[in-house]
Amino acid sequence: MQRRDFVELLLLTGGTAMTATAATGATRAFDVTEKTVAELQAAMANGKTSAQHLVRLYLARIAAVDKAGPRLNSIIELNPEALTIAAALDAERKAKGPRGPLHGIPVLLKDNIATADNMQTTAGSLALVGVKPPRDAALVARLREAGAVILGKTNLSEWANMRSTRSTSGWSARGGLTRNPYALDRNTSGSSSGSGASMAASLAAVAVGTETDGSITSPASVAGLVGIKPTVGLVSRAGIIPIAHSQDTAGPMTRTVADAAALLTVMAGSDARDPATALADQKKADYTQFLNRNGLQGKRIGVVRGQLTSAGEPVAALVESQLAVLRTQGATLVEVSEVPNVAKYADSELTVLLYELKADMANYLADYGPHAPLKTLADIVAFNDQHRAQEMPYFGQEHFIASQTKGGLDSQEYRDALANNHRYARDEGIDQVMKEHQLDALVAPTCGPAWLTDFINGDASGGSFTTPAAVAGYPHITVPCGRVQGLPVGLSFVAGAWSEGPLIAMAYAYEQASPQRRPPTYAKSVNTQVA
């Protein structure tokens, strides 16, 4: 970012902050940059700010950073009712006190999460423009009940990055390209690209992303964030535009572990519209209770050496330095060559996704777009063909076409592939290696630093540690562990089903012992002089 642009950004956000402060009667300006949920709640409690004030301040940052200045392009739509909702929540706080930790807190949602309001839910596709969901997604209803202010929707890799075999993450036909705030020519990863970039730039307090394989954890890693992909079934998927029900889940994307824990606590729970959540009410917890600085003491953690080696020398050296932190915090590190049998579901994972995409998309359109002209995946394929110039200027829809050739979920090929995935990702994968070495968690670099955005050749993301937990449906937390040439890198913590609490404890203890998050500088490209 040029000095002139940076000064302009400060003037824009600072000036708006002063105006908003005067309008709400607060005694001085309030800076929302890098503020945590707890800090925002404390500020509202002592009268330094209000929900309305926060909405205005975040809107000012969005205008200055997302739509002007660096032009991150992470926000696809703003909620025109946000200030009205915030005003009502301020009045309620004054009359009754706050509902809980998220009362008055502005939240951004990925644009594949349905809201029954004046915003759209499109997965970034022109095909769903104008389609109004008849109800909120279940997690949105929970957020509203907790007093959160839905500030807007974030851009994403269109259709959650499941359209093409060669996509460019962060791009959608409706939203355009989201840019990485740590180097504007670098990719945001996908598919929760806008949620990642917006959180890195402090455009809201917290955000929600979704993941099928890497779509929370990878963009969180390259944006210097905490991302939690929960156990499949902890958070309802009802009202989320799907890829595949065996792996899809929503989860928090935040700047701190504490914020992620607070957000997950509200999001988690059983829902009759999502049978996978039948056990959620029994398994969920107040995850803020796990914010323990001694959460690594006495833990046995498996270091996935093969993943570390394949990450490349700069990332490996960085992670090695952070493994020392785990030791000093009382963890015993155990060398693990690899998570076993990953290669045995390399093909069957895609088979399952293709089968479930076709079935799940039709179910979503029937339930959340009953009056939409599109009823099936075949209709979406036809729409894309008819609007090829707008929808497919850079890459095609090979996965959509392949999915359309698949049969129903009673097909033997599908059943065999799903059984194969569960056997080798769960019983003979993560469960096996953790039992064999008596581990509490596995750690590895989440993925490499952000790559250069390339519309010609597509993504160059390299190796990542997202697939084992994704296919197993197990929880995965990434935490910032430092930077390579100024680009963030995340450290992943993975364990068995329903182990969110212990993982949060370990991630929090690591974060507190080695706080590695740094706000972005909006550089145009990587500064090779920055370590």
Short mmCIF file of C-alpha atoms in Angstrom, two decimals:
data_model
loop_
_atom_site.label_atom_id
_atom_site.label_comp_id
_atom_site.label_asym_id
_atom_site.label_seq_id
_atom_site.Cartn_x
_atom_site.Cartn_y
_atom_site.Cartn_z
CA MET A 1 0.00 0.00 0.00
CA GLN A 2 1.33 3.44 -0.93
CA ARG A 3 1.85 5.97 1.89
CA ARG A 4 -0.76 8.28 0.38
CA ASP A 5 -3.34 5.46 0.32
CA PHE A 6 -2.48 4.47 3.89
CA VAL A 7 -2.89 8.02 5.17
CA GLU A 8 -6.19 8.26 3.30
CA LEU A 9 -7.31 5.02 4.94
CA LEU A 10 -6.47 6.35 8.41
CA LEU A 11 -8.30 9.59 7.73
CA LEU A 12 -11.36 7.79 6.41
CA THR A 13 -11.68 5.32 9.25
CA GLY A 14 -10.62 7.77 11.95
CA GLY A 15 -12.87 10.53 10.69
CA THR A 16 -15.85 8.23 10.51
CA ALA A 17 -15.06 6.94 13.98
CA MET A 18 -15.18 10.48 15.39
CA THR A 19 -18.48 11.17 13.63
CA ALA A 20 -20.01 7.94 14.90
CA THR A 21 -18.77 8.65 18.40
CA ALA A 22 -20.44 12.03 18.45
CA ALA A 23 -23.65 10.56 17.07
CA THR A 24 -23.88 7.93 19.81
CA GLY A 25 -22.86 10.18 22.67
CA ALA A 26 -19.70 8.26 23.51
CA THR A 27 -16.95 10.36 25.03
CA ARG A 28 -14.15 9.58 22.57
CA ALA A 29 -13.29 7.78 19.39
CA PHE A 30 -13.19 4.00 19.46
CA ASP A 31 -10.91 1.94 17.22
CA VAL A 32 -12.31 -1.46 16.22
CA THR A 33 -9.11 -2.70 14.57
CA GLU A 34 -8.09 -6.10 16.00
CA LYS A 35 -10.62 -5.79 18.82
CA THR A 36 -11.84 -9.03 20.39
CA VAL A 37 -15.42 -9.90 21.28
CA ALA A 38 -14.60 -9.51 24.98
CA GLU A 39 -13.08 -6.08 24.38
CA LEU A 40 -16.11 -4.97 22.39
CA GLN A 41 -18.46 -6.21 25.10
CA ALA A 42 -16.47 -4.38 27.77
CA ALA A 43 -16.56 -1.19 25.71
CA MET A 44 -20.33 -1.45 25.28
CA ALA A 45 -20.78 -2.18 28.98
CA ASN A 46 -18.90 0.94 30.06
CA GLY A 47 -20.45 3.23 27.47
CA LYS A 48 -17.41 3.72 25.25
CA THR A 49 -19.34 2.34 22.29
CA SER A 50 -22.63 0.70 21.33
CA ALA A 51 -23.90 -1.81 18.80
CA GLN A 52 -24.96 1.05 16.51
CA HIS A 53 -21.56 2.69 16.89
CA LEU A 54 -19.80 -0.59 16.09
CA VAL A 55 -21.90 -1.10 12.96
CA ARG A 56 -21.04 2.41 11.77
CA LEU A 57 -17.34 1.89 12.46
CA TYR A 58 -17.21 -1.41 10.62
CA LEU A 59 -19.17 0.06 7.72
CA ALA A 60 -16.59 2.84 7.57
CA ARG A 61 -13.76 0.31 7.45
CA ILE A 62 -15.55 -1.64 4.72
CA ALA A 63 -15.92 1.57 2.68
CA ALA A 64 -12.28 2.53 3.22
CA VAL A 65 -10.55 -0.86 2.96
CA ASP A 66 -12.86 -3.17 1.04
CA LYS A 67 -14.46 -0.84 -1.50
CA ALA A 68 -11.70 1.82 -1.71
CA GLY A 69 -8.04 1.93 -0.67
CA PRO A 70 -6.66 -1.61 -1.01
CA ARG A 71 -10.02 -2.76 -2.47
CA LEU A 72 -10.05 -6.22 -0.94
CA ASN A 73 -13.50 -6.96 -2.37
CA SER A 74 -14.29 -9.37 0.46
CA ILE A 75 -17.86 -8.21 1.12
CA ILE A 76 -20.45 -9.23 -1.44
CA GLU A 77 -23.45 -7.52 0.22
CA LEU A 78 -24.27 -5.45 3.31
CA ASN A 79 -27.33 -5.85 5.48
CA PRO A 80 -29.48 -2.70 5.07
CA GLU A 81 -31.17 -3.50 8.39
CA ALA A 82 -27.95 -3.73 10.43
CA LEU A 83 -28.26 -0.31 12.08
CA THR A 84 -31.93 -0.87 12.91
CA ILE A 85 -31.15 -4.25 14.46
CA ALA A 86 -28.25 -2.73 16.40
CA ALA A 87 -30.46 0.06 17.72
CA ALA A 88 -33.00 -2.44 19.04
CA LEU A 89 -30.22 -4.44 20.70
CA ASP A 90 -28.83 -1.28 22.32
CA ALA A 91 -32.26 -0.50 23.73
CA GLU A 92 -32.60 -4.06 25.00
CA ARG A 93 -29.17 -3.92 26.65
CA LYS A 94 -30.16 -0.71 28.43
CA ALA A 95 -33.48 -2.16 29.59
CA LYS A 96 -32.56 -5.76 30.42
CA GLY A 97 -28.81 -6.19 30.04
CA PRO A 98 -27.01 -8.24 27.37
CA ARG A 99 -28.25 -11.64 26.24
CA GLY A 100 -24.73 -13.02 26.25
CA PRO A 101 -21.22 -12.61 24.78
CA LEU A 102 -22.47 -11.92 21.23
CA HIS A 103 -25.06 -9.27 22.12
CA GLY A 104 -24.57 -6.38 19.70
CA ILE A 105 -21.55 -8.00 18.03
CA PRO A 106 -21.38 -7.50 14.21
CA VAL A 107 -20.95 -10.80 12.34
CA LEU A 108 -20.24 -11.52 8.68
CA LEU A 109 -21.62 -14.64 6.95
CA LYS A 110 -20.33 -16.44 3.91
CA ASP A 111 -22.70 -15.98 0.98
CA ASN A 112 -23.81 -19.62 0.97
CA ILE A 113 -25.57 -19.26 4.33
CA ALA A 114 -29.27 -18.43 3.94
CA THR A 115 -30.77 -15.36 5.54
CA ALA A 116 -34.48 -14.56 5.32
CA ASP A 117 -34.00 -10.80 5.14
CA ASN A 118 -33.20 -8.15 2.55
CA MET A 119 -29.92 -9.82 1.58
CA GLN A 120 -29.46 -12.51 -1.03
CA THR A 121 -27.91 -15.97 -0.68
CA THR A 122 -26.23 -16.93 -3.93
CA ALA A 123 -22.98 -18.88 -3.35
CA GLY A 124 -21.52 -16.15 -5.57
CA SER A 125 -23.47 -17.36 -8.60
CA LEU A 126 -25.67 -15.25 -10.86
CA ALA A 127 -27.97 -18.27 -11.05
CA LEU A 128 -29.37 -17.58 -7.57
CA VAL A 129 -29.64 -13.79 -7.80
CA GLY A 130 -33.15 -12.84 -6.74
CA VAL A 131 -33.86 -16.13 -4.98
CA LYS A 132 -35.11 -15.35 -1.45
CA PRO A 133 -34.85 -18.10 1.19
CA PRO A 134 -38.10 -18.57 3.15
CA ARG A 135 -36.23 -18.87 6.46
CA ASP A 136 -32.86 -18.28 8.05
CA ALA A 137 -30.28 -21.02 8.09
CA ALA A 138 -30.38 -22.70 11.49
CA LEU A 139 -27.04 -21.20 12.56
CA VAL A 140 -28.26 -17.72 11.59
CA ALA A 141 -31.33 -18.15 13.78
CA ARG A 142 -29.03 -19.09 16.66
CA LEU A 143 -26.85 -16.04 16.07
CA ARG A 144 -29.85 -13.71 16.00
CA GLU A 145 -31.20 -15.31 19.19
CA ALA A 146 -27.83 -14.65 20.85
CA GLY A 147 -28.08 -10.97 19.92
CA ALA A 148 -25.54 -10.87 17.10
CA VAL A 149 -25.91 -8.24 14.37
CA ILE A 150 -25.70 -9.81 10.90
CA LEU A 151 -23.62 -7.15 9.16
CA GLY A 152 -23.42 -8.66 5.69
CA LYS A 153 -22.33 -11.48 3.43
CA THR A 154 -18.80 -12.28 2.31
CA ASN A 155 -17.57 -13.22 -1.13
CA LEU A 156 -16.40 -16.77 -1.75
CA SER A 157 -15.06 -19.11 -4.36
CA GLU A 158 -18.22 -19.61 -6.41
CA TRP A 159 -20.30 -22.64 -5.38
CA ALA A 160 -17.75 -23.19 -2.58
CA ASN A 161 -15.06 -24.10 -5.11
CA MET A 162 -16.84 -27.22 -6.36
CA ARG A 163 -17.61 -26.12 -9.91
CA SER A 164 -14.37 -26.76 -11.76
CA THR A 165 -11.30 -28.96 -11.71
CA ARG A 166 -9.19 -25.83 -12.28
CA SER A 167 -10.56 -22.86 -10.39
CA THR A 168 -9.17 -19.61 -9.06
CA SER A 169 -10.02 -19.40 -5.37
CA GLY A 170 -11.69 -16.23 -4.16
CA TRP A 171 -13.50 -15.50 -7.43
CA SER A 172 -17.22 -15.59 -8.06
CA ALA A 173 -19.28 -14.29 -10.96
CA ARG A 174 -21.38 -12.17 -8.63
CA GLY A 175 -18.63 -10.92 -6.35
CA GLY A 176 -15.49 -10.83 -8.48
CA LEU A 177 -12.07 -11.55 -6.97
CA THR A 178 -11.24 -11.19 -3.28
CA ARG A 179 -7.66 -10.09 -2.65
CA ASN A 180 -5.33 -11.08 0.14
CA PRO A 181 -4.70 -8.20 2.58
CA TYR A 182 -1.15 -9.41 3.27
CA ALA A 183 -0.17 -9.08 -0.40
CA LEU A 184 -2.83 -7.92 -2.82
CA ASP A 185 -1.53 -10.02 -5.72
CA ARG A 186 -1.71 -13.18 -3.60
CA ASN A 187 -4.65 -15.53 -3.29
CA THR A 188 -7.03 -15.70 -0.35
CA SER A 189 -7.47 -19.46 -0.76
CA GLY A 190 -10.96 -20.90 -0.77
CA SER A 191 -13.70 -21.21 -0.49
CA SER A 192 -14.34 -18.97 2.54
CA SER A 193 -12.18 -16.33 0.91
CA GLY A 194 -14.16 -13.26 1.85
CA SER A 195 -14.63 -14.40 5.43
CA GLY A 196 -10.86 -14.79 5.72
CA ALA A 197 -9.88 -11.49 4.11
CA SER A 198 -12.55 -9.52 5.97
CA MET A 199 -11.46 -10.85 9.35
CA ALA A 200 -7.80 -10.14 8.63
CA ALA A 201 -8.78 -6.54 7.83
CA SER A 202 -11.05 -6.11 10.90
CA LEU A 203 -14.18 -5.51 8.81
CA ALA A 204 -16.34 -7.12 11.51
CA ALA A 205 -15.85 -8.69 14.91
CA VAL A 206 -16.20 -12.32 13.78
CA ALA A 207 -17.15 -14.27 10.66
CA VAL A 208 -18.62 -17.61 9.71
CA GLY A 209 -17.17 -19.79 6.96
CA THR A 210 -18.02 -23.23 5.65
CA GLU A 211 -15.81 -26.19 4.81
CA THR A 212 -15.99 -29.41 2.86
CA ASP A 213 -12.23 -29.88 2.60
CA GLY A 214 -10.04 -26.95 3.64
CA SER A 215 -12.47 -24.11 3.00
CA ILE A 216 -12.31 -22.73 6.55
CA THR A 217 -8.86 -23.82 7.63
CA SER A 218 -6.91 -22.91 4.49
CA PRO A 219 -8.20 -19.32 4.05
CA ALA A 220 -7.83 -18.83 7.80
CA SER A 221 -4.21 -19.98 7.62
CA VAL A 222 -3.23 -17.66 4.77
CA ALA A 223 -5.03 -14.72 6.42
CA GLY A 224 -3.38 -15.12 9.82
CA LEU A 225 -6.60 -16.24 11.53
CA VAL A 226 -8.00 -18.86 13.83
CA GLY A 227 -10.36 -21.18 12.00
CA ILE A 228 -12.38 -24.05 13.45
CA LYS A 229 -13.84 -26.79 11.29
CA PRO A 230 -16.06 -28.61 13.80
CA THR A 231 -17.05 -32.24 13.91
CA VAL A 232 -19.64 -32.80 11.19
CA GLY A 233 -22.93 -32.73 13.07
CA LEU A 234 -22.01 -30.21 15.77
CA VAL A 235 -23.39 -27.25 13.76
CA SER A 236 -26.54 -27.55 11.66
CA ARG A 237 -26.12 -27.31 7.87
CA ALA A 238 -29.82 -26.56 7.31
CA GLY A 239 -29.95 -23.51 5.07
CA ILE A 240 -26.37 -23.75 3.81
CA ILE A 241 -25.95 -24.19 0.06
CA PRO A 242 -24.33 -27.62 -0.01
CA ILE A 243 -21.56 -29.57 -1.58
CA ALA A 244 -21.82 -32.83 0.32
CA HIS A 245 -23.54 -33.70 3.59
CA SER A 246 -20.92 -36.24 4.65
CA GLN A 247 -18.26 -33.51 4.91
CA ASP A 248 -19.95 -30.07 4.91
CA THR A 249 -19.93 -27.94 8.05
CA ALA A 250 -19.92 -24.30 9.07
CA GLY A 251 -17.42 -22.91 11.55
CA PRO A 252 -15.87 -19.77 13.07
CA MET A 253 -13.19 -17.64 11.41
CA THR A 254 -11.78 -15.12 13.90
CA ARG A 255 -8.65 -13.31 14.99
CA THR A 256 -8.35 -15.14 18.32
CA VAL A 257 -9.10 -18.55 19.79
CA ALA A 258 -11.30 -16.93 22.45
CA ASP A 259 -13.49 -15.32 19.77
CA ALA A 260 -13.77 -18.62 17.91
CA ALA A 261 -14.79 -20.39 21.12
CA ALA A 262 -17.48 -17.80 21.85
CA LEU A 263 -18.86 -18.01 18.31
CA LEU A 264 -18.83 -21.83 18.20
CA THR A 265 -20.68 -21.97 21.52
CA VAL A 266 -23.59 -20.10 19.97
CA MET A 267 -23.51 -21.94 16.64
CA ALA A 268 -23.45 -25.50 18.02
CA GLY A 269 -26.59 -27.50 18.73
CA SER A 270 -29.09 -30.04 17.50
CA ASP A 271 -31.56 -29.18 14.74
CA ALA A 272 -34.44 -31.29 13.45
CA ARG A 273 -33.71 -30.13 9.89
CA ASP A 274 -30.23 -31.69 9.98
CA PRO A 275 -30.31 -35.32 11.19
CA ALA A 276 -26.52 -35.35 11.54
CA THR A 277 -26.86 -33.02 14.54
CA ALA A 278 -28.86 -35.53 16.62
CA LEU A 279 -26.02 -35.79 19.17
CA ALA A 280 -25.00 -32.13 19.09
CA ASP A 281 -26.93 -31.06 22.19
CA GLN A 282 -25.25 -33.86 24.16
CA LYS A 283 -21.78 -33.14 22.79
CA LYS A 284 -21.71 -29.33 22.69
CA ALA A 285 -20.29 -27.20 25.49
CA ASP A 286 -19.59 -23.65 26.48
CA TYR A 287 -16.28 -23.67 24.65
CA THR A 288 -15.05 -20.57 26.44
CA GLN A 289 -14.57 -22.82 29.49
CA PHE A 290 -11.66 -24.44 27.64
CA LEU A 291 -9.66 -21.20 27.36
CA ASN A 292 -6.91 -22.49 29.63
CA ARG A 293 -3.36 -21.17 29.42
CA ASN A 294 -2.20 -24.56 30.75
CA GLY A 295 -4.11 -26.46 28.07
CA LEU A 296 -0.93 -28.07 26.68
CA GLN A 297 0.34 -29.33 30.03
CA GLY A 298 0.70 -33.12 29.98
CA LYS A 299 -0.64 -33.52 26.43
CA ARG A 300 0.85 -35.99 23.97
CA ILE A 301 0.92 -34.42 20.52
CA GLY A 302 1.84 -36.19 17.31
CA VAL A 303 3.96 -34.16 14.91
CA VAL A 304 3.08 -35.31 11.39
CA ARG A 305 6.63 -35.30 10.07
CA GLY A 306 5.76 -36.11 6.45
CA GLN A 307 3.47 -33.08 6.27
CA LEU A 308 6.16 -30.90 7.78
CA THR A 309 8.78 -32.10 5.31
CA SER A 310 6.56 -31.65 2.27
CA ALA A 311 5.68 -28.06 3.30
CA GLY A 312 9.06 -26.78 2.12
CA GLU A 313 12.08 -25.48 4.02
CA PRO A 314 10.81 -21.99 5.02
CA VAL A 315 7.52 -23.31 6.41
CA ALA A 316 9.22 -26.32 8.02
CA ALA A 317 11.76 -24.10 9.77
CA LEU A 318 9.01 -21.81 11.04
CA VAL A 319 6.92 -24.69 12.38
CA GLU A 320 9.96 -26.31 14.02
CA SER A 321 10.49 -23.10 15.98
CA GLN A 322 6.90 -23.23 17.17
CA LEU A 323 7.07 -26.89 18.18
CA ALA A 324 9.55 -25.76 20.81
CA VAL A 325 6.75 -23.61 22.27
CA LEU A 326 4.55 -26.68 22.64
CA ARG A 327 7.33 -28.42 24.57
CA THR A 328 7.92 -25.47 26.88
CA GLN A 329 4.18 -25.44 27.63
CA GLY A 330 4.37 -28.99 28.91
CA ALA A 331 3.42 -31.05 25.87
CA THR A 332 5.22 -34.25 24.93
CA LEU A 333 5.88 -34.34 21.18
CA VAL A 334 5.76 -37.68 19.42
CA GLU A 335 7.12 -38.17 15.92
CA VAL A 336 4.48 -39.51 13.51
CA SER A 337 5.59 -40.18 9.96
CA GLU A 338 2.14 -39.65 8.46
CA VAL A 339 -1.57 -40.05 8.97
CA PRO A 340 -2.05 -43.58 7.60
CA ASN A 341 -3.99 -44.51 4.47
CA VAL A 342 -4.67 -41.01 3.10
CA ALA A 343 -3.88 -42.27 -0.41
CA LYS A 344 -6.61 -44.89 -0.11
CA TYR A 345 -9.36 -42.26 -0.21
CA ALA A 346 -7.71 -39.82 -2.61
CA ASP A 347 -10.16 -40.82 -5.35
CA SER A 348 -13.15 -41.98 -3.34
CA GLU A 349 -13.45 -38.60 -1.58
CA LEU A 350 -14.29 -36.94 -4.91
CA THR A 351 -16.66 -39.76 -5.83
CA VAL A 352 -18.68 -39.15 -2.68
CA LEU A 353 -18.71 -35.38 -3.22
CA LEU A 354 -19.97 -35.74 -6.79
CA TYR A 355 -22.83 -38.06 -5.78
CA GLU A 356 -23.89 -35.95 -2.81
CA LEU A 357 -23.62 -32.64 -4.67
CA LYS A 358 -26.31 -33.67 -7.13
CA ALA A 359 -28.71 -34.91 -4.46
CA ASP A 360 -28.04 -32.24 -1.85
CA MET A 361 -28.33 -29.33 -4.29
CA ALA A 362 -31.79 -30.46 -5.38
CA ASN A 363 -32.84 -30.74 -1.74
CA TYR A 364 -31.55 -27.27 -0.91
CA LEU A 365 -33.29 -25.65 -3.88
CA ALA A 366 -36.58 -27.34 -2.99
CA ASP A 367 -36.39 -26.22 0.65
CA TYR A 368 -34.72 -22.80 0.46
CA GLY A 369 -35.62 -21.73 -3.08
CA PRO A 370 -39.10 -23.17 -3.63
CA HIS A 371 -40.06 -20.44 -6.10
CA ALA A 372 -36.72 -20.35 -7.92
CA PRO A 373 -36.73 -21.22 -11.64
CA LEU A 374 -33.78 -23.57 -11.01
CA LYS A 375 -34.72 -26.88 -9.39
CA THR A 376 -31.72 -29.12 -9.97
CA LEU A 377 -27.99 -29.14 -10.58
CA ALA A 378 -28.80 -29.74 -14.26
CA ASP A 379 -30.63 -26.41 -14.31
CA ILE A 380 -27.54 -24.69 -12.88
CA VAL A 381 -25.33 -26.32 -15.52
CA ALA A 382 -27.68 -25.06 -18.22
CA PHE A 383 -27.71 -21.57 -16.69
CA ASN A 384 -23.92 -21.45 -16.70
CA ASP A 385 -23.84 -22.50 -20.35
CA GLN A 386 -26.37 -19.83 -21.25
CA HIS A 387 -24.38 -17.16 -19.38
CA ARG A 388 -20.94 -18.43 -20.24
CA ALA A 389 -19.35 -15.00 -20.69
CA GLN A 390 -20.31 -13.89 -17.19
CA GLU A 391 -20.11 -17.21 -15.35
CA MET A 392 -17.19 -18.97 -17.00
CA PRO A 393 -14.66 -16.40 -18.25
CA TYR A 394 -11.75 -18.13 -16.47
CA PHE A 395 -12.73 -21.75 -15.76
CA GLY A 396 -15.52 -24.18 -16.48
CA GLN A 397 -17.89 -26.49 -14.61
CA GLU A 398 -16.32 -29.91 -15.00
CA HIS A 399 -17.30 -31.08 -11.50
CA PHE A 400 -20.91 -30.02 -12.00
CA ILE A 401 -21.08 -31.95 -15.27
CA ALA A 402 -19.46 -35.02 -13.71
CA SER A 403 -21.86 -34.87 -10.76
CA GLN A 404 -24.81 -34.74 -13.11
CA THR A 405 -23.81 -38.12 -14.59
CA LYS A 406 -23.99 -39.84 -11.18
CA GLY A 407 -26.91 -41.90 -9.98
CA GLY A 408 -28.73 -41.71 -6.67
CA LEU A 409 -27.39 -42.18 -3.16
CA ASP A 410 -28.51 -45.81 -3.31
CA SER A 411 -25.86 -46.50 -5.98
CA GLN A 412 -23.36 -49.18 -5.03
CA GLU A 413 -20.46 -47.04 -6.22
CA TYR A 414 -21.47 -44.30 -3.81
CA ARG A 415 -22.00 -46.65 -0.88
CA ASP A 416 -18.65 -48.31 -1.43
CA ALA A 417 -16.84 -44.98 -1.73
CA LEU A 418 -18.42 -43.61 1.45
CA ALA A 419 -17.59 -46.77 3.41
CA ASN A 420 -14.03 -46.61 2.09
CA ASN A 421 -13.70 -42.97 3.18
CA HIS A 422 -14.92 -43.66 6.70
CA ARG A 423 -12.78 -46.77 7.12
CA TYR A 424 -9.50 -45.22 6.04
CA ALA A 425 -10.01 -41.66 7.30
CA ARG A 426 -11.46 -42.68 10.66
CA ASP A 427 -10.83 -46.23 11.95
CA GLU A 428 -7.64 -46.85 10.00
CA GLY A 429 -6.63 -43.21 9.75
CA ILE A 430 -6.82 -40.56 12.48
CA ASP A 431 -8.25 -42.95 15.11
CA GLN A 432 -5.56 -45.53 14.40
CA VAL A 433 -2.58 -43.20 14.65
CA MET A 434 -3.89 -41.50 17.78
CA LYS A 435 -4.58 -44.79 19.52
CA GLU A 436 -1.25 -46.31 18.48
CA HIS A 437 0.75 -43.40 19.92
CA GLN A 438 -1.73 -42.53 22.74
CA LEU A 439 -2.10 -38.99 21.40
CA ASP A 440 -4.32 -36.09 22.40
CA ALA A 441 -3.89 -34.34 19.05
CA LEU A 442 -1.99 -34.23 15.78
CA VAL A 443 -0.18 -31.09 14.64
CA ALA A 444 1.18 -30.02 11.26
CA PRO A 445 1.37 -26.88 9.13
CA THR A 446 -2.12 -26.15 7.82
CA CYS A 447 -0.86 -25.24 4.33
CA GLY A 448 1.79 -23.11 2.68
CA PRO A 449 1.76 -19.33 2.36
CA ALA A 450 -0.63 -17.66 -0.08
CA TRP A 451 0.21 -18.19 -3.74
CA LEU A 452 0.01 -15.69 -6.57
CA THR A 453 -3.48 -15.40 -8.04
CA ASP A 454 -3.42 -16.78 -11.58
CA PHE A 455 -6.54 -16.85 -13.75
CA ILE A 456 -4.69 -18.68 -16.52
CA ASN A 457 -3.26 -21.63 -14.62
CA GLY A 458 -5.57 -21.63 -11.62
CA ASP A 459 -4.65 -22.30 -8.01
CA ALA A 460 -1.17 -23.40 -6.96
CA SER A 461 -1.97 -24.20 -3.35
CA GLY A 462 0.41 -27.12 -2.92
CA GLY A 463 0.07 -29.55 0.00
CA SER A 464 -2.18 -29.01 2.97
CA PHE A 465 -3.26 -30.87 6.10
CA THR A 466 -6.99 -30.43 5.58
CA THR A 467 -8.08 -33.71 3.98
CA PRO A 468 -7.81 -36.30 6.79
CA ALA A 469 -10.06 -34.37 9.20
CA ALA A 470 -12.36 -33.31 6.37
CA VAL A 471 -13.03 -36.81 5.09
CA ALA A 472 -13.30 -38.23 8.62
CA GLY A 473 -15.68 -35.44 9.66
CA TYR A 474 -13.42 -34.67 12.64
CA PRO A 475 -12.54 -31.28 14.15
CA HIS A 476 -9.60 -29.22 12.93
CA ILE A 477 -8.34 -25.92 14.37
CA THR A 478 -5.73 -23.70 12.75
CA VAL A 479 -3.88 -20.99 14.69
CA PRO A 480 -1.38 -18.41 13.33
CA CYS A 481 2.17 -19.66 13.90
CA GLY A 482 4.19 -16.95 12.14
CA ARG A 483 5.01 -15.62 8.70
CA VAL A 484 7.17 -16.53 5.72
CA GLN A 485 8.27 -13.39 3.83
CA GLY A 486 5.43 -11.54 5.51
CA LEU A 487 2.79 -14.12 4.53
CA PRO A 488 0.94 -15.88 7.38
CA VAL A 489 1.19 -19.61 8.06
CA GLY A 490 -1.10 -21.61 10.35
CA LEU A 491 -0.47 -24.51 12.70
CA SER A 492 -3.17 -27.19 12.69
CA PHE A 493 -4.49 -29.13 15.68
CA VAL A 494 -6.55 -32.22 14.76
CA ALA A 495 -8.18 -34.94 16.89
CA GLY A 496 -11.12 -37.37 16.95
CA ALA A 497 -14.84 -36.71 16.82
CA TRP A 498 -16.36 -34.23 19.32
CA SER A 499 -12.95 -33.16 20.66
CA GLU A 500 -13.49 -29.43 20.06
CA GLY A 501 -13.07 -28.57 23.73
CA PRO A 502 -9.65 -30.16 24.30
CA LEU A 503 -8.44 -28.86 20.92
CA ILE A 504 -9.52 -25.32 21.84
CA ALA A 505 -7.62 -25.67 25.13
CA MET A 506 -4.44 -26.71 23.32
CA ALA A 507 -4.82 -24.07 20.62
CA TYR A 508 -5.47 -21.35 23.20
CA ALA A 509 -2.47 -22.33 25.33
CA TYR A 510 -0.27 -22.23 22.24
CA GLU A 511 -1.69 -18.87 21.09
CA GLN A 512 -1.16 -17.29 24.51
CA ALA A 513 2.40 -18.59 24.77
CA SER A 514 3.30 -17.56 21.22
CA PRO A 515 0.93 -14.86 19.88
CA GLN A 516 1.78 -14.76 16.18
CA ARG A 517 -1.16 -12.86 14.66
CA ARG A 518 -0.14 -9.59 13.01
CA PRO A 519 -2.53 -7.21 11.21
CA PRO A 520 -2.02 -6.82 7.46
CA THR A 521 -0.26 -3.88 5.82
CA TYR A 522 -2.05 -4.22 2.45
CA ALA A 523 1.21 -4.50 0.53
CA LYS A 524 0.80 -4.69 -3.22
CA SER A 525 3.18 -7.64 -3.36
CA VAL A 526 5.48 -9.61 -1.07
CA ASN A 527 8.25 -7.51 0.46
CA THR A 528 11.21 -9.84 0.43
CA GLN A 529 12.89 -7.79 3.17
CA VAL A 530 10.16 -8.70 5.66
CA ALA A 531 10.86 -11.88 7.61
#
